[in-house]
Coordinates of C-alpha atoms and ligand atoms in Angstrom, one line a residue:
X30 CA -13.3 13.5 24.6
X31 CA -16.9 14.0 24.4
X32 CA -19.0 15.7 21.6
X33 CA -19.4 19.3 22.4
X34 CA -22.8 20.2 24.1
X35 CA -25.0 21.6 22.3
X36 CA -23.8 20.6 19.5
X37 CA -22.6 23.0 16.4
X38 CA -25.0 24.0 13.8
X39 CA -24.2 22.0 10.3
X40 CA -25.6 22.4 7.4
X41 CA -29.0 20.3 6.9
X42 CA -28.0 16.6 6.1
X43 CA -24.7 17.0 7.3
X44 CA -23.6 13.1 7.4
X45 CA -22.2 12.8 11.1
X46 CA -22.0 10.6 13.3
X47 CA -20.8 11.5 16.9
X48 CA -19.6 9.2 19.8
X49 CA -22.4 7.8 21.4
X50 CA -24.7 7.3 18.5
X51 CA -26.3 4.2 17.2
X52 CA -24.0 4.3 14.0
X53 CA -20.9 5.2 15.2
X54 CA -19.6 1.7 16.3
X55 CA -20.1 0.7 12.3
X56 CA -19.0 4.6 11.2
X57 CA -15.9 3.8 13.1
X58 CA -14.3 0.2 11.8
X59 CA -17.1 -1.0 9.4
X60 CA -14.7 -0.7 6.8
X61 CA -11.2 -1.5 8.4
X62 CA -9.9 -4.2 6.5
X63 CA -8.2 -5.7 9.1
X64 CA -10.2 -7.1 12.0
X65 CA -7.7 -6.6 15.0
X66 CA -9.6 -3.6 15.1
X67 CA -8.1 -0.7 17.2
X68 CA -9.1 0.6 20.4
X69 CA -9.3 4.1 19.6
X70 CA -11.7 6.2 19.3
X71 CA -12.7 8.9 16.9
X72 CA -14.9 12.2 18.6
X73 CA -17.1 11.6 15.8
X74 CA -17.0 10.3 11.6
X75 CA -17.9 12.0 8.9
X76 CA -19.3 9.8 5.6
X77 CA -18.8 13.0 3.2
X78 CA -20.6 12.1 -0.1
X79 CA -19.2 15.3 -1.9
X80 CA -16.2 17.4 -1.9
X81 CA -18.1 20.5 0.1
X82 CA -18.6 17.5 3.0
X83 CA -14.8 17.4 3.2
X84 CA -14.3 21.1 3.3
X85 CA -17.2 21.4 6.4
X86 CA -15.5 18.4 8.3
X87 CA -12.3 20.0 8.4
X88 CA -13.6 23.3 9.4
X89 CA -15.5 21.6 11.7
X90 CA -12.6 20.3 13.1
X91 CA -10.6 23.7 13.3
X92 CA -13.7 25.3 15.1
X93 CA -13.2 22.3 17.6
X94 CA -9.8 22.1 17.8
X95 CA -9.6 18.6 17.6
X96 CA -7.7 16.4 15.1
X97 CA -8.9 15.2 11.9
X98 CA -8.1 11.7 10.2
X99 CA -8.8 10.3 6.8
X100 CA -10.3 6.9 5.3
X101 CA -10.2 6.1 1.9
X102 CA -10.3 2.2 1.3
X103 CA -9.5 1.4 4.7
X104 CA -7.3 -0.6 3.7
X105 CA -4.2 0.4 6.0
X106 CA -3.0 -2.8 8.1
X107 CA -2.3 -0.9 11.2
X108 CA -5.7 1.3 10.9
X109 CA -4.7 4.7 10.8
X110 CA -7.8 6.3 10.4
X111 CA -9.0 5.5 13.2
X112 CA -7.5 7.9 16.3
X113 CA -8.8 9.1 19.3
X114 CA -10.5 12.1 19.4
X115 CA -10.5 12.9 15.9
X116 CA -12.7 13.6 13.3
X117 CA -12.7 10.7 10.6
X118 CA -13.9 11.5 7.1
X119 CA -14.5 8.4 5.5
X120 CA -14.7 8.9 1.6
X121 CA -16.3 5.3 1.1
X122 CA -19.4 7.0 0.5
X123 CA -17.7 9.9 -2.3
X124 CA -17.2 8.8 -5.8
X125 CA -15.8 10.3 -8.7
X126 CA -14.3 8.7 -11.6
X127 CA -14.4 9.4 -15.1
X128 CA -11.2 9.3 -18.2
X129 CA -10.5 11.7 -20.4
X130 CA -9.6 9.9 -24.2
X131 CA -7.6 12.6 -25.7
X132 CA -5.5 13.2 -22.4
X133 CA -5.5 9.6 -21.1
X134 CA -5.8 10.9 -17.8
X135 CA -8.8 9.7 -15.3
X136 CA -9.9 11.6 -12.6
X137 CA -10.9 9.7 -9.7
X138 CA -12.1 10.2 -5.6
X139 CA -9.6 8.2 -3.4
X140 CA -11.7 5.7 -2.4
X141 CA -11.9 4.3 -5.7
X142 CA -10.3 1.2 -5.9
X143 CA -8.2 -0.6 -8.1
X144 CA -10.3 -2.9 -9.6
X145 CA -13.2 0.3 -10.0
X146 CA -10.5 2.1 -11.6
X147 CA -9.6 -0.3 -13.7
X148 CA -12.8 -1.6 -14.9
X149 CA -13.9 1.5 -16.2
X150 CA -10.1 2.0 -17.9
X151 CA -10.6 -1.7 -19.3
X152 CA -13.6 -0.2 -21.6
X153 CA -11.3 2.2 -23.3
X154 CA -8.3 0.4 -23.6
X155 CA -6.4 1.6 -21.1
X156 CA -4.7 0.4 -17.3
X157 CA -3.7 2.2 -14.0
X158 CA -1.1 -0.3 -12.4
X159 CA -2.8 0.2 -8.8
X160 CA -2.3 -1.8 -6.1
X161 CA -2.2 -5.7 -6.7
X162 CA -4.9 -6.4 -3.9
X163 CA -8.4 -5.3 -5.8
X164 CA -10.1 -3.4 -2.6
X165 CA -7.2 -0.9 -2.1
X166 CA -8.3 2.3 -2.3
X167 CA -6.3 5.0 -4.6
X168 CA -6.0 7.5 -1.8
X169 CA -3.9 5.5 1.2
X170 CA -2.0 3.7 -2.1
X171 CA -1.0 6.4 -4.2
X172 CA -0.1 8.4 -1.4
X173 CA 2.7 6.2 -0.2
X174 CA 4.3 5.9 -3.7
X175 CA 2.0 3.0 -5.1
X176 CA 3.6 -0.6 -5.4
X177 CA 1.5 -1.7 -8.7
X178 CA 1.4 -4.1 -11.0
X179 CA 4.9 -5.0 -12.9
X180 CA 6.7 -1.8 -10.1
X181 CA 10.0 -3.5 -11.3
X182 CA 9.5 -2.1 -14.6
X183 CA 6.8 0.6 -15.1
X184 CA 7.9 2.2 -11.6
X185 CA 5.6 3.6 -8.6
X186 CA 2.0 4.3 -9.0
X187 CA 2.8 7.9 -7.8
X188 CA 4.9 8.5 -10.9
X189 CA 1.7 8.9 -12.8
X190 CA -0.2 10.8 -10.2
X191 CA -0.1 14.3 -12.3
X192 CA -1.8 16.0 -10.1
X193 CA -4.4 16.4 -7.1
X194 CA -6.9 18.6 -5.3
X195 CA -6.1 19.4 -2.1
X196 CA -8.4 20.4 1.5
X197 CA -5.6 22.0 3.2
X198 CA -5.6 21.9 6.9
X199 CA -6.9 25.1 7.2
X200 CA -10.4 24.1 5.2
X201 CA -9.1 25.9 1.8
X202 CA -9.3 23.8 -1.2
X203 CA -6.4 24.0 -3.8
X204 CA -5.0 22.5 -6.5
X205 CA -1.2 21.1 -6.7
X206 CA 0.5 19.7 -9.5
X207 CA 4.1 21.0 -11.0
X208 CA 3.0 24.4 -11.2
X209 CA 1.0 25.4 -8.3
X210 CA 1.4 23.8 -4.5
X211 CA 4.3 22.6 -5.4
X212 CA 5.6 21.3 -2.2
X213 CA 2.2 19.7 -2.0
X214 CA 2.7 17.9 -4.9
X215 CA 5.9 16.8 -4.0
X216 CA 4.3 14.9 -0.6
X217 CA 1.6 13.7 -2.5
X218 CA 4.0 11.0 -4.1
X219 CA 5.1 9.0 -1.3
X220 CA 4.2 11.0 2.3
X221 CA 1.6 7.8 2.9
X222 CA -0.4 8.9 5.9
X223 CA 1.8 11.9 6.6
X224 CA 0.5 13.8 4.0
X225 CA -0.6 17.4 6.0
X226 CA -4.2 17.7 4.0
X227 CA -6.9 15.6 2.4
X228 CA -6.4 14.7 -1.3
X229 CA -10.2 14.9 -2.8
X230 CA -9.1 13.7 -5.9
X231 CA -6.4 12.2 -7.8
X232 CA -5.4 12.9 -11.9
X233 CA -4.2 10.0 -13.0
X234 CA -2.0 9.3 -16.3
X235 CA -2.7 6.0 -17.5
X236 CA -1.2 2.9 -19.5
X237 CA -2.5 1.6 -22.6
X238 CA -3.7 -2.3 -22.1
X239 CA -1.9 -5.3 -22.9
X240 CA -3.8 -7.7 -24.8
X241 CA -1.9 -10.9 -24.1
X242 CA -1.5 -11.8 -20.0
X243 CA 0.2 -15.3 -19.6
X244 CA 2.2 -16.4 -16.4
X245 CA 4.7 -19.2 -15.3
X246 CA 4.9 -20.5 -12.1
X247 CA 7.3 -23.2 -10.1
X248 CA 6.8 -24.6 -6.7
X249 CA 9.4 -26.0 -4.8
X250 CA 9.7 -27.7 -1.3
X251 CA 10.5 -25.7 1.6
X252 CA 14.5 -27.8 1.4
X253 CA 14.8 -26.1 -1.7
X254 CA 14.1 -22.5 -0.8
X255 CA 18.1 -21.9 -0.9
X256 CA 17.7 -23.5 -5.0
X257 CA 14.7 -21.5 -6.1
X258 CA 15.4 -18.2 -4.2
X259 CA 19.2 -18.1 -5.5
X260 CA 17.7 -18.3 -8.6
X261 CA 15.1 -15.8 -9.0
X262 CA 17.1 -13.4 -7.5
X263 CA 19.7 -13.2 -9.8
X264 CA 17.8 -13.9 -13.0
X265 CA 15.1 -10.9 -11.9
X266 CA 17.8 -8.4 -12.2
X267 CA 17.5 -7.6 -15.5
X268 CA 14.8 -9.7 -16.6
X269 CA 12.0 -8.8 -19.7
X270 CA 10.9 -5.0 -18.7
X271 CA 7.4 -5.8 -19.3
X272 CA 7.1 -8.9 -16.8
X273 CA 6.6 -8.6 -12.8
X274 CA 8.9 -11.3 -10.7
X275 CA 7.5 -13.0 -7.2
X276 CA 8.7 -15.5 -4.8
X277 CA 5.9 -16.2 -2.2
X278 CA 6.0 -18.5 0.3
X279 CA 2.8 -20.5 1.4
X280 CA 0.9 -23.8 1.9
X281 CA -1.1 -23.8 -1.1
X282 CA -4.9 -24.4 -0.5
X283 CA -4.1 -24.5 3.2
X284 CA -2.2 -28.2 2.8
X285 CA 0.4 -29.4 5.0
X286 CA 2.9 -28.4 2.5
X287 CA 5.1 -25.1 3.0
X288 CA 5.3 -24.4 -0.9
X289 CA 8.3 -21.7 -2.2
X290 CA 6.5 -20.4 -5.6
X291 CA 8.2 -18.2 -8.1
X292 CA 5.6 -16.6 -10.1
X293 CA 5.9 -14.4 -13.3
X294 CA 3.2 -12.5 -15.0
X295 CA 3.7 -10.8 -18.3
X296 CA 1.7 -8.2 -19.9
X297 CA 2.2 -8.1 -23.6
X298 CA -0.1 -8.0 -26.9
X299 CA 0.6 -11.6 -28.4
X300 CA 1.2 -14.9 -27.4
X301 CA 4.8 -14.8 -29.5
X302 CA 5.9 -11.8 -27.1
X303 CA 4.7 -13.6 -24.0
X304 CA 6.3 -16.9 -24.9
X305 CA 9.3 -15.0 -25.2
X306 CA 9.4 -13.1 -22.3
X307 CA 8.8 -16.3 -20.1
X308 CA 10.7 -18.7 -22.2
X309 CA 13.8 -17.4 -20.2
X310 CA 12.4 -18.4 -17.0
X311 CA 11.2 -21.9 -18.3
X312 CA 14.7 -22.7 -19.9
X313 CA 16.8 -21.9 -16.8
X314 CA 14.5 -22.9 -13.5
X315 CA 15.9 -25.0 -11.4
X316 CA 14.6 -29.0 -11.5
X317 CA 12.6 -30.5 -8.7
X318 CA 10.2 -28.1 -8.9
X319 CA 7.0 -30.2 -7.5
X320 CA 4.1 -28.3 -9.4
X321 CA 4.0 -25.2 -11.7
X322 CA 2.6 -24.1 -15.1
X323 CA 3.9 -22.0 -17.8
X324 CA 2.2 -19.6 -20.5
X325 CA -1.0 -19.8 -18.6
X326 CA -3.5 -17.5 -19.6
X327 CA -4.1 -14.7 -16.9
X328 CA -5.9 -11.2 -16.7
X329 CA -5.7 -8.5 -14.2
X330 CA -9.4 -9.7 -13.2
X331 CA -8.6 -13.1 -12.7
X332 CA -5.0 -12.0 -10.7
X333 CA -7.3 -9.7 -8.8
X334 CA -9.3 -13.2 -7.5
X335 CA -6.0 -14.1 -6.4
X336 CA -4.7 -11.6 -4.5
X337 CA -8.4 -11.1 -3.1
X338 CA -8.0 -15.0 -1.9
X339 CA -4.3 -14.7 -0.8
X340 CA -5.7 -11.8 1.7
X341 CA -8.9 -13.0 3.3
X342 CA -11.7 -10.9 4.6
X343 CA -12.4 -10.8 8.3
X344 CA -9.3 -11.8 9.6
X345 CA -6.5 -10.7 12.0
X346 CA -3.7 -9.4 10.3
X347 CA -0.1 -8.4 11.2
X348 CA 2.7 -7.6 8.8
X349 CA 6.1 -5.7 8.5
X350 CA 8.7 -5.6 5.5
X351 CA 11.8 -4.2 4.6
X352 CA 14.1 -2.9 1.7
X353 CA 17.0 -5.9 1.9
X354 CA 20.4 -4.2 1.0
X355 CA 21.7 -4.7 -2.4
X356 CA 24.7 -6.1 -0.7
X357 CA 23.5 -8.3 1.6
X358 CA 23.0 -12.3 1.2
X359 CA 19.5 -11.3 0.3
X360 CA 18.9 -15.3 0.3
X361 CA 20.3 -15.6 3.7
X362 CA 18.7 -12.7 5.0
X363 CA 15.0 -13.6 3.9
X364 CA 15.3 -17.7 4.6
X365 CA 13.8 -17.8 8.3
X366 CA 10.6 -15.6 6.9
X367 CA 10.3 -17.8 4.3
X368 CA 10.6 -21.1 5.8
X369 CA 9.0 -20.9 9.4
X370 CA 5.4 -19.5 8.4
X371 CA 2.9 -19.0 12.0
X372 CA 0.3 -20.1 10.1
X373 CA -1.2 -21.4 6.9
X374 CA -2.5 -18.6 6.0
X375 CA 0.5 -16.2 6.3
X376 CA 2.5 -15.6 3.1
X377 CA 6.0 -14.2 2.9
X378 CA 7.0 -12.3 -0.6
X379 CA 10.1 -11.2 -2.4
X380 CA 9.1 -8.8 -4.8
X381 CA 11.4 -8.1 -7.7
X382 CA 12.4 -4.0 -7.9
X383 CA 15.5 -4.1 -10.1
X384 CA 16.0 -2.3 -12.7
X385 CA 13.8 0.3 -11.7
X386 CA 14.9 0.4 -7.6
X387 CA 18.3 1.6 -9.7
X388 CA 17.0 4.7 -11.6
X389 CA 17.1 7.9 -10.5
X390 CA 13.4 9.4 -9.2
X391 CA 11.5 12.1 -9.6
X392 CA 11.8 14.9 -7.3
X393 CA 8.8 13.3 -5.1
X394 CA 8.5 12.2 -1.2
X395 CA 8.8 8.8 -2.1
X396 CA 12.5 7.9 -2.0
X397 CA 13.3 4.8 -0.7
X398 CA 13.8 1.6 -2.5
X399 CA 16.5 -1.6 -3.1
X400 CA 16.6 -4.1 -5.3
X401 CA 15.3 -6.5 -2.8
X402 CA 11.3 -5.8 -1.4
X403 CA 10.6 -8.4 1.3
X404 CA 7.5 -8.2 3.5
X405 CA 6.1 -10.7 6.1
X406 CA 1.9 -11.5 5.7
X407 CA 0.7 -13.0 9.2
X408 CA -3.4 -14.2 8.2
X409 CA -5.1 -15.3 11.8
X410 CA -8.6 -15.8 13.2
X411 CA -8.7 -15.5 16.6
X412 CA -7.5 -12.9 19.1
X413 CA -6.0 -15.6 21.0
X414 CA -3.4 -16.1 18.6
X415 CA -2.3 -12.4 18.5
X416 CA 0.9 -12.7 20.5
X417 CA 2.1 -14.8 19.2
X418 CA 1.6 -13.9 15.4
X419 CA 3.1 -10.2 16.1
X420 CA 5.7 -11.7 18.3
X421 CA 6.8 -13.9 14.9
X422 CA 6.5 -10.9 13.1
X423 CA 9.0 -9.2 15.3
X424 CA 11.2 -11.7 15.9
X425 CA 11.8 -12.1 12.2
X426 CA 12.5 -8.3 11.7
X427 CA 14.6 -7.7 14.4
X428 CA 17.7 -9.7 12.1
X429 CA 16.4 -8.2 8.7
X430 CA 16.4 -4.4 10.1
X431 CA 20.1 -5.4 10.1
X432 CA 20.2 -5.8 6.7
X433 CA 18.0 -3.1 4.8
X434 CA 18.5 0.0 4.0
X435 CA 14.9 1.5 5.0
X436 CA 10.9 -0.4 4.2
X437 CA 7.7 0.9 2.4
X438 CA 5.0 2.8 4.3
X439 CA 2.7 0.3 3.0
X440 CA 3.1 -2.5 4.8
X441 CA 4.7 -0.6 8.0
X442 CA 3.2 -0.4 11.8
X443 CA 5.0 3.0 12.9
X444 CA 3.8 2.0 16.6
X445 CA 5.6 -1.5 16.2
X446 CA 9.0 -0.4 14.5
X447 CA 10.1 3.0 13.0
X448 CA 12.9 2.9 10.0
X449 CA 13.8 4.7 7.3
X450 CA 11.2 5.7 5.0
X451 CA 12.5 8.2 2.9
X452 CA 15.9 9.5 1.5
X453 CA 17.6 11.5 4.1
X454 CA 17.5 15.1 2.0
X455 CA 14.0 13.7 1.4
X456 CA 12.6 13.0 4.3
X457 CA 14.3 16.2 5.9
X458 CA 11.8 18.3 3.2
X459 CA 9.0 16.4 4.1
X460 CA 8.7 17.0 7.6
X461 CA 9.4 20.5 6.9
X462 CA 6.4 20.9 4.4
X463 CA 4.2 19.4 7.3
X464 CA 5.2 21.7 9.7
X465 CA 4.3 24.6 7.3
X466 CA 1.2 23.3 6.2
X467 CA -0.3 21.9 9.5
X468 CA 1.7 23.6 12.0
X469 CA -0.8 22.8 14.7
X470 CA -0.6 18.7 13.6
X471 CA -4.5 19.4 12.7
X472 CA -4.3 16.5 10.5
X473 CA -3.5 13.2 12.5
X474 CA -0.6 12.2 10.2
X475 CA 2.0 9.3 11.3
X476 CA 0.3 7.2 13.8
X477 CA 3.6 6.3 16.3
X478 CA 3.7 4.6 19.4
X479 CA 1.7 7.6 21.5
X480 CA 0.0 8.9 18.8
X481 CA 1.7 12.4 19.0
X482 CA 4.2 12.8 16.3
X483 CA 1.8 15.5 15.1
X484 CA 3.8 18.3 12.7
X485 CA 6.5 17.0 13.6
X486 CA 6.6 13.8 11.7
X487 CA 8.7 10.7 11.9
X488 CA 12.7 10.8 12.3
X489 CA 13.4 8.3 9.5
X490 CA 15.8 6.4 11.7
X491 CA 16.3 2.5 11.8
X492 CA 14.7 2.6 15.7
X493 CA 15.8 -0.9 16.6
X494 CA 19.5 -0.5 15.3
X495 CA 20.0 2.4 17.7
Ligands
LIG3 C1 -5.0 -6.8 1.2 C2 -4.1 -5.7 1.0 C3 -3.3 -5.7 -0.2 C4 -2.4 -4.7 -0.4 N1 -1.7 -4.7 -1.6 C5 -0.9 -3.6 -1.9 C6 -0.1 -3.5 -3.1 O1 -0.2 -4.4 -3.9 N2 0.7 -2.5 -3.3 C7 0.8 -1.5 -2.3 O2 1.5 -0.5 -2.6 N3 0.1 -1.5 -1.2 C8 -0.7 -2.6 -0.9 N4 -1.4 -2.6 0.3 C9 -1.1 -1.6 1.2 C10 -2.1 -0.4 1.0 O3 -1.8 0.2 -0.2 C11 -2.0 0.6 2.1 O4 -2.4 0.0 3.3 C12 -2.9 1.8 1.8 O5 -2.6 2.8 2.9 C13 -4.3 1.5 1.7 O6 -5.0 2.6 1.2 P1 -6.5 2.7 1.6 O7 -7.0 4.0 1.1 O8 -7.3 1.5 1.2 O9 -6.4 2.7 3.2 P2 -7.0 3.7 4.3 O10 -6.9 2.9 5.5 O11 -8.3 4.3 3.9 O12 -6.0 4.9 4.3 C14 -4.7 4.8 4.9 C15 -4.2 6.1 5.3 O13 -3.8 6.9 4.2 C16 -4.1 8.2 4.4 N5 -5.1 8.6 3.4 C17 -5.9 7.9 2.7 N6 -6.7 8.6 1.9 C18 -6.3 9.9 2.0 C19 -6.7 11.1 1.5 N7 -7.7 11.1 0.6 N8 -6.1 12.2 1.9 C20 -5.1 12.2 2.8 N9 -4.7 11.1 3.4 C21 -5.3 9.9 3.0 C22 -4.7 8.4 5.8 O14 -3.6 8.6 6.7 C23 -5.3 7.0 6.0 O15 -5.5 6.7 7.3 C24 -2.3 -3.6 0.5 C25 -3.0 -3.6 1.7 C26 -4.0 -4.7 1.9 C27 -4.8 -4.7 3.2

């Protein structure tokens, strides 16, 4: 599709780029994350700078009849903001953020990020458990339900999303929250990148800080995955509600090694209470743990560094995950993605979600948990090397599918594998909201193998089991 000739009259300034123009290559992936950058193209991008930008761009959109996309951090692994033919709004260039004190609630555009967010939260004493990675933006990670800091315990990011202003398909812009738009604010919490609108902001309620971060780690050999894994697993469960529970798979520093590192973080407000809540851990781990520390002082800055340096910039990147079954072997199950890495860069992660995978939710989109969070991190440089990182990628997933009960949106590639992604009654409601809301699939939604679920949405069906 080409831009329209001549083209329509915008307001003065309007920030566009269309195909064809010097900026639009840059406009178009400069802020993907991941560099296997797509080959799809938008019919032009849009870098609104205020709230009224986002209204015109959809408008815009209706006027042309052409699809609109959304980019807030550009942090989605599979790119889905960038489609072909669409309009893209990219919000990298709107920012809003500001905390109320006597509400504890901060307002904020959605392509602040975490570490943004909670910077300014840090100067009054207060958190938002965003996403672990510091460059995620709010909008694509609270959308999809938000795994934050210490999930386990203090539940889904979208749990504190109280409410959020809305550009509806049609170019009107409302507000949703329990009272009003209420089936908005349902898909708000956990639709990911089927959400039929564009959220221009986000009210978030906040946590107050802890004082006292200290962590505990143990390494093991790749023999003694079996050992470490059994371990964790079990002792997770029901483990200290203020403390977040990982098993990660690596070569540390990029040595020869395959490493199997149980890490524990705890967020309390004095050493005595973080000695305690990791004493447990330190008491029972197994031996022949090869490296490790325990009650090391930590902050959410200095985990940031780590998560930024765990998920390099400018590389090729290909993952997948999965909700294991509370039933399964979940050791079993996850061995092979923890044990045959593709490179050294690639990580695998268990991530701990009991007790609060057990809980009923709220009445929200996102629906879909286990105990048992596993997801598969393939880091690469050159193109080269793409087959056969997504072929390990598949391989691996083909056996786990067997064996979970559904996966997050997060970490997901709808045009690689479709599951379950929702609750069935919740899924079901979903798909119906879009269909009222966007009947004409004017916002791009769930990027599938074609690129035309449109209104219609995704089925929310293990694909590979059929
Ligand atoms: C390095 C890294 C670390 C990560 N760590 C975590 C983590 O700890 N926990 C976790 O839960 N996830 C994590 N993720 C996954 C991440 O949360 C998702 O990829 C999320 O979609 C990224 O949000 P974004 O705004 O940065 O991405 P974008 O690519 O900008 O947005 C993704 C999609 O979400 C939708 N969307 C975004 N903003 C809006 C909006 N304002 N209105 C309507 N739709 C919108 C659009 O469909 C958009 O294409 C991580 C991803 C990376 C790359």
């Amino acid at each position: 599709m080409s831009p329209p000739s001549p083209l329509p009259t915008l307001p003065p300034s309007f920030p566009i780029h269309w195909r064809g123009d010097l900026y639009y290559e840059h406009a178009r992936i400069g802020r993907v994350f991941n560099h296997r950058r797509p080959d799809r193209y938008p019919l032009a991008v849009v870098e609104a700078k205020h709230e009224e930008h986002i209204v015109e761009a959809v408008k815009l959109a209706n006027k042309l009849e052409c699809r609109v996309s959304v980019r807030s951090g550009g942090h989605s692994w599979a790119a889905w903001s960038v489609r072909d033919d669409a309009i893209l709004i990219d919000l990298g260039k709107y920012y809003e953020l500001s905390y109320d004190a006597e509400t504890h609630v901060a307002k904020v555009s959605p392509s602040i990020t975490g570490r943004m967010l909670n910077t300014l939260l840090g100067h009054h004493g207060r958190l938002f458990p965003g996403g672990h990675c510091p460059d995620v933006g709010v909008g694509g990670f609270a959308l999809q339900g938000g795994m934050g800091w210490n999930c386990k315990n203090w539940g889904w990011a979208c749990e504190r999303v109280l409410g959020v202003d809305v550009v509806t398909a049609n170019g009107e812009l409302v507000h949703c929250d329990k009272y009003e738009n209420t089936d908005l604010y349902f898909a708000a919490r956990g639709a990911g990148p089927g959400f039929p609108g564009i959220v221009t902001r986000f009210y978030l309620q906040t946590l107050p800080v802890f004082s006292c971060m200290r962590s505990a780690a143990y390494f093991y050999k790749k023999e003694d995955y079996r050992k470490a894994v059994s371990w964790i697993t079990k002792l997770a469960e029901d483990y200290d509600q203020d403390t977040e529970i990982v098993a990660v798979s690596s070569f540390p520093g990029g040595g020869d090694e395959l490493r199997v590192m149980v890490l524990l973080v705890t967020f309390k407000n004095s050493e005595e209470e973080a000695r305690k809540a990791l004493q447990v851990a330190e008491d029972s781990h197994p031996t022949g743990n090869v490296d490790g520390w325990f009650m090391k002082p930590t902050s959410l800055q200095s985990e940031y560094d780590d998560q930024a340096a765990a998920n390099p910039e400018g590389h090729r990147y290909c993952v997948d995950n999965a909700y294991i079954d509370n039933d399964a072997n979940v050791v079993s199950v996850m061995e092979k993605a923890f044990t045959t890495l593709p490179t050294k860069k690639s990580f695998t992660l268990w991530y701990s979600m009991a007790p609060c995978s057990r809980r009923p939710l709220p009445d929200m989109a996102l629906s879909m948990q286990s105990d048992h969070y596993l997801a598969l991190y393939t880091v690469w440089e050159h193109k080269h090397d793409d087959a056969g990182n997504r072929g390990w990628v598949q391989n691996i997933m083909q056996d786990v599918e067997k064996q979970s009960v559904g996966a997050y949106l997060g970490d997901s590639d709808f045009q690689v594998r479709q599951t379950r992604f929702w609750g069935q009654e919740q899924g079901q409601r979903l798909m119906k909201i879009r269909k009222e809301r966007d009947p004409q699939g004017r916002i791009c939604g769930f990027l599938d193998a074609r690129d035309n679920s449109g209104a219609d949405g995704l089925p929310n069906e293990h694909h590979w089991l059929q």
